Short mmCIF file of C-alpha atoms and ligand atoms in Angstrom, two decimals:
data_model
loop_
_atom_site.label_atom_id
_atom_site.label_comp_id
_atom_site.label_asym_id
_atom_site.label_seq_id
_atom_site.Cartn_x
_atom_site.Cartn_y
_atom_site.Cartn_z
CA MET A 237 -26.56 -8.66 -7.12
CA LYS A 238 -27.40 -6.31 -10.01
CA PRO A 239 -25.17 -7.41 -12.92
CA ARG A 240 -23.00 -4.30 -13.32
CA PRO A 241 -23.18 -2.14 -10.19
CA VAL A 242 -20.80 0.70 -9.44
CA ILE A 243 -19.27 0.92 -5.96
CA ALA A 244 -17.58 4.25 -5.20
CA ILE A 245 -15.12 4.56 -2.31
CA ASP A 246 -13.77 7.93 -1.19
CA GLY A 247 -11.59 8.78 1.78
CA PRO A 248 -8.34 10.43 2.82
CA ALA A 249 -4.82 9.18 2.08
CA GLY A 250 -3.96 5.86 3.72
CA ALA A 251 -7.52 4.96 4.73
CA GLY A 252 -7.10 1.57 3.05
CA LYS A 253 -9.19 2.32 -0.04
CA SER A 254 -6.91 0.51 -2.52
CA THR A 255 -6.61 -2.67 -0.46
CA VAL A 256 -10.32 -2.81 0.22
CA ALA A 257 -11.30 -1.93 -3.38
CA ARG A 258 -9.01 -4.66 -4.72
CA MET A 259 -10.55 -7.24 -2.36
CA VAL A 260 -14.10 -6.19 -3.26
CA CYS A 261 -13.14 -6.70 -6.93
CA GLN A 262 -11.84 -10.19 -6.15
CA ARG A 263 -15.07 -11.12 -4.35
CA THR A 264 -17.46 -9.63 -6.91
CA GLY A 265 -15.62 -9.95 -10.22
CA LEU A 266 -16.07 -6.19 -10.76
CA ALA A 267 -13.20 -4.22 -12.33
CA MET A 268 -11.19 -1.67 -10.37
CA LEU A 269 -10.53 1.96 -11.20
CA ASP A 270 -7.88 3.66 -9.05
CA THR A 271 -8.51 7.33 -9.86
CA GLY A 272 -5.62 8.50 -7.64
CA ALA A 273 -3.21 6.57 -9.90
CA MET A 274 -4.35 8.79 -12.79
CA TYR A 275 -3.46 12.00 -10.88
CA ARG A 276 -0.16 10.33 -9.95
CA GLY A 277 0.39 9.43 -13.63
CA ILE A 278 0.09 13.11 -14.60
CA ALA A 279 2.53 14.02 -11.79
CA TRP A 280 4.94 11.39 -13.14
CA ALA A 281 4.66 12.90 -16.64
CA ALA A 282 5.28 16.38 -15.18
CA HIS A 283 8.52 15.09 -13.61
CA ARG A 284 9.49 13.41 -16.88
CA ASP A 285 8.99 16.70 -18.77
CA LYS A 286 10.38 18.85 -15.90
CA LEU A 287 7.16 20.89 -15.69
CA ASP A 288 5.97 22.92 -12.69
CA VAL A 289 2.90 21.26 -11.14
CA ALA A 290 1.76 24.66 -9.81
CA ASP A 291 1.18 25.91 -13.37
CA ALA A 292 -2.54 25.34 -14.06
CA GLY A 293 -2.26 25.89 -17.83
CA LEU A 294 0.66 23.49 -18.30
CA MET A 295 -0.91 20.83 -16.09
CA THR A 296 -4.26 21.09 -17.88
CA ARG A 297 -2.53 20.63 -21.22
CA LEU A 298 -0.59 17.66 -19.87
CA ALA A 299 -3.73 16.03 -18.46
CA ASN A 300 -5.40 16.36 -21.87
CA GLU A 301 -2.41 15.07 -23.85
CA VAL A 302 -0.93 12.26 -21.77
CA ASP A 303 -2.16 8.75 -22.60
CA LEU A 304 -3.16 6.89 -19.42
CA GLN A 305 -3.99 3.18 -19.67
CA PHE A 306 -4.50 0.47 -17.09
CA GLN A 307 -3.14 -2.95 -18.02
CA GLY A 308 -3.25 -6.38 -16.39
CA ILE A 309 -4.75 -7.69 -13.15
CA PRO A 310 -4.06 -6.18 -10.67
CA ALA A 311 -4.08 -3.17 -13.00
CA ARG A 312 -0.82 -1.31 -13.57
CA LEU A 313 -0.71 2.21 -14.88
CA VAL A 314 0.90 2.78 -18.26
CA VAL A 315 1.74 6.43 -19.04
CA ASP A 316 2.46 7.21 -22.69
CA GLY A 317 3.40 3.58 -23.22
CA VAL A 318 5.63 3.30 -20.10
CA ASP A 319 4.63 0.94 -17.26
CA VAL A 320 5.28 3.29 -14.34
CA GLY A 321 4.81 0.61 -11.65
CA ASP A 322 5.85 1.73 -8.16
CA GLU A 323 7.50 4.91 -9.47
CA ILE A 324 4.15 6.67 -8.93
CA ARG A 325 3.97 5.54 -5.28
CA THR A 326 6.66 7.85 -3.82
CA LEU A 327 5.86 10.64 -1.34
CA GLU A 328 7.04 13.21 -3.88
CA ILE A 329 4.71 11.99 -6.63
CA GLY A 330 1.85 11.78 -4.09
CA GLN A 331 2.41 15.40 -3.05
CA ASP A 332 2.65 16.58 -6.64
CA ALA A 333 -0.48 14.62 -7.60
CA SER A 334 -2.29 16.36 -4.75
CA ARG A 335 -0.95 19.77 -5.90
CA LEU A 336 -1.93 19.40 -9.53
CA SER A 337 -5.32 17.94 -8.56
CA GLU A 338 -6.21 21.46 -7.39
CA HIS A 339 -6.39 22.71 -11.00
CA SER A 340 -9.94 22.58 -12.37
CA GLY A 341 -8.69 21.91 -15.92
CA VAL A 342 -6.84 18.79 -14.72
CA ARG A 343 -9.89 17.57 -12.81
CA GLN A 344 -12.18 18.06 -15.82
CA ALA A 345 -9.84 16.10 -18.11
CA LEU A 346 -9.46 13.17 -15.68
CA VAL A 347 -13.10 13.06 -14.53
CA ALA A 348 -14.21 12.89 -18.20
CA GLN A 349 -11.87 9.92 -18.80
CA GLN A 350 -13.01 8.20 -15.61
CA GLN A 351 -16.68 8.61 -16.52
CA ARG A 352 -16.02 7.12 -19.97
CA ILE A 353 -14.24 4.12 -18.43
CA ILE A 354 -17.11 3.30 -16.05
CA GLU A 355 -19.91 4.15 -18.49
CA ALA A 356 -21.18 0.58 -18.83
CA GLY A 357 -20.98 -0.09 -15.07
CA GLY A 358 -19.28 -3.00 -13.34
CA PHE A 359 -16.60 -1.03 -11.44
CA VAL A 360 -15.25 -0.43 -7.97
CA LEU A 361 -13.69 3.01 -7.99
CA GLU A 362 -11.68 4.76 -5.36
CA GLY A 363 -10.46 8.31 -4.93
CA ARG A 364 -11.40 11.65 -3.41
CA ASP A 365 -14.39 12.71 -5.54
CA VAL A 366 -15.77 9.45 -6.89
CA THR A 367 -18.87 9.47 -4.65
CA THR A 368 -19.60 13.15 -5.29
CA VAL A 369 -18.47 13.97 -8.84
CA VAL A 370 -17.33 10.96 -10.88
CA ALA A 371 -20.12 8.52 -9.97
CA PRO A 372 -22.77 10.36 -7.94
CA LYS A 373 -25.32 7.70 -9.01
CA ALA A 374 -23.24 4.73 -7.85
CA GLU A 375 -25.28 1.89 -6.34
CA LEU A 376 -23.13 2.04 -3.21
CA LYS A 377 -21.03 4.91 -1.85
CA ILE A 378 -18.54 4.43 0.96
CA PHE A 379 -16.48 6.98 2.88
CA LEU A 380 -13.57 5.03 4.34
CA THR A 381 -11.54 6.69 7.05
CA ALA A 382 -9.23 6.21 10.05
CA SER A 383 -7.14 8.48 12.30
CA VAL A 384 -4.11 10.30 10.87
CA GLU A 385 -1.74 8.16 13.00
CA GLU A 386 -3.33 4.94 11.81
CA ARG A 387 -3.28 6.02 8.16
CA GLY A 388 0.32 7.18 8.43
CA ARG A 389 1.33 3.90 10.02
CA ARG A 390 -0.34 1.89 7.24
CA ARG A 391 1.30 3.93 4.49
CA TRP A 392 4.65 3.53 6.27
CA GLU A 393 4.24 -0.28 6.47
CA GLU A 394 3.40 -0.37 2.75
CA SER A 395 6.42 1.72 1.82
CA LYS A 396 8.71 -0.40 4.02
CA ALA A 397 7.46 -3.50 2.22
CA ARG A 398 8.49 -1.86 -1.05
CA GLY A 399 11.96 -1.20 0.37
CA VAL A 400 11.45 2.58 0.75
CA THR A 401 13.32 4.15 3.69
CA ASP A 402 10.91 7.01 4.59
CA THR A 403 10.51 7.28 8.39
CA LEU A 404 7.14 7.07 10.18
CA PRO A 405 7.17 10.80 11.13
CA MET A 406 7.92 11.70 7.49
CA VAL A 407 4.97 9.64 6.28
CA ILE A 408 2.60 11.07 8.93
CA LYS A 409 3.65 14.60 8.00
CA ASP A 410 2.97 13.77 4.36
CA VAL A 411 -0.51 12.43 5.18
CA ILE A 412 -1.38 15.57 7.19
CA SER A 413 -0.34 17.96 4.43
CA ARG A 414 -2.13 15.96 1.73
CA ASP A 415 -5.28 15.78 3.91
CA TYR A 416 -5.24 19.54 4.28
CA ARG A 417 -4.92 20.15 0.54
CA ASP A 418 -7.40 17.43 -0.48
CA TYR A 419 -10.07 18.63 1.99
CA THR A 420 -9.71 22.36 1.30
CA ARG A 421 -9.15 22.69 -2.46
CA ALA A 422 -11.77 24.87 -4.18
CA ASP A 423 -12.80 22.40 -6.90
CA SER A 424 -14.47 19.18 -5.71
CA PRO A 425 -12.69 18.80 -2.36
CA LEU A 426 -12.83 15.50 -0.53
CA MET A 427 -16.17 15.49 1.26
CA LEU A 428 -18.84 13.19 2.53
CA ALA A 429 -21.61 12.53 -0.01
CA GLU A 430 -25.05 12.79 1.56
CA ASP A 431 -25.89 9.15 0.94
CA ALA A 432 -22.44 7.66 1.59
CA VAL A 433 -21.92 5.11 4.36
CA ILE A 434 -19.01 6.00 6.66
CA ILE A 435 -16.72 3.12 7.59
CA GLU A 436 -14.13 3.90 10.26
CA SER A 437 -11.52 1.22 9.67
CA PHE A 438 -9.55 1.51 12.93
CA GLY A 439 -9.35 -1.93 14.54
CA LEU A 440 -11.00 -3.61 11.56
CA THR A 441 -9.16 -5.99 9.28
CA PRO A 442 -9.50 -5.29 5.55
CA GLU A 443 -11.59 -8.51 5.39
CA ALA A 444 -14.04 -7.11 7.96
CA VAL A 445 -14.37 -3.87 5.98
CA VAL A 446 -15.00 -5.87 2.81
CA ASP A 447 -17.63 -8.02 4.60
CA ARG A 448 -19.46 -4.84 5.60
CA ILE A 449 -19.31 -3.51 2.02
CA MET A 450 -20.63 -6.82 0.64
CA GLU A 451 -23.54 -6.74 3.12
CA LEU A 452 -24.40 -3.18 2.10
CA LEU A 453 -24.08 -4.03 -1.58
CA LEU A 454 -26.49 -6.96 -1.30
CA LYS A 455 -29.01 -4.76 0.49
CA ARG A 456 -28.71 -1.95 -2.06
CA THR A 457 -28.84 -4.07 -5.19
CA SER A 458 -31.34 -6.77 -4.28
CA VAL A 459 -34.35 -4.40 -4.22
O1 DC B 82 -5.34 8.08 -3.67
P1 DC B 82 -3.92 8.59 -3.95
O2 DC B 82 -3.08 8.76 -2.73
O3 DC B 82 -3.24 7.75 -4.98
O4 DC B 82 -4.14 10.07 -4.61
C1 DC B 82 -3.07 10.93 -4.91
C2 DC B 82 -3.60 12.37 -4.97
O5 DC B 82 -4.43 12.53 -6.13
C3 DC B 82 -4.47 12.81 -3.80
O6 DC B 82 -3.70 13.35 -2.74
C4 DC B 82 -5.39 13.84 -4.41
C5 DC B 82 -5.51 13.42 -5.85
N1 DC B 82 -6.79 12.75 -6.14
C6 DC B 82 -7.87 13.55 -6.42
O7 DC B 82 -7.77 14.77 -6.35
N2 DC B 82 -9.05 12.98 -6.77
C7 DC B 82 -9.19 11.66 -6.85
N3 DC B 82 -10.35 11.13 -7.21
C8 DC B 82 -8.08 10.82 -6.53
C9 DC B 82 -6.90 11.39 -6.16
#
């Protein structure tokens, strides 16, 4: 394998990107960058400061001012010195992250930070625009997807494990509305990069998805 490849994984909410990215990191020793956590971190800061996520100017300023750091393995997001842990994993923060991610100023601020982080290579990154905007030259680009029902069910299982009481219909409704916004926003919507490999994860274990990614990575980086 090339010493410091970049693997970029895009896909809709609940497709299993985080689980798979984390496992690829464990197998390869590459570092992980969860770009969605950064949008969620800005949404968390907006709640903290009681700011309206629909306000493009305010959100752009926030995205430029807030200090976002990842610490530890697995990485935890630290926002202005506060370890936000699972507080950024609620449906409300997810929706607000999706809303503020529509503002071009926010995207520019976060994409610039993400590109600085991965500059020297050696990362697995996941998000909605990492194959198209953040790392268009990544050695391997994956578009990971599954049906809305399957993705909703997975997100629901995860939230149950964290003790959250959202119902399955609530979580599916959340996935549908985030899909709509993430696919249709004007600036860098979620889309399939020309040279991305589509992996439909229905019926596949995370291990099987990771095996497929490792096979592809070896092919791409051994030439
Ligand atoms: O991957 P996630 O569920 O943590 O992402 C939360 C929201 O952040 C998602 O609905 C849209 C936005 N996002 C984005 O616009 N671009 C990214 N690269 C990652 C996330």
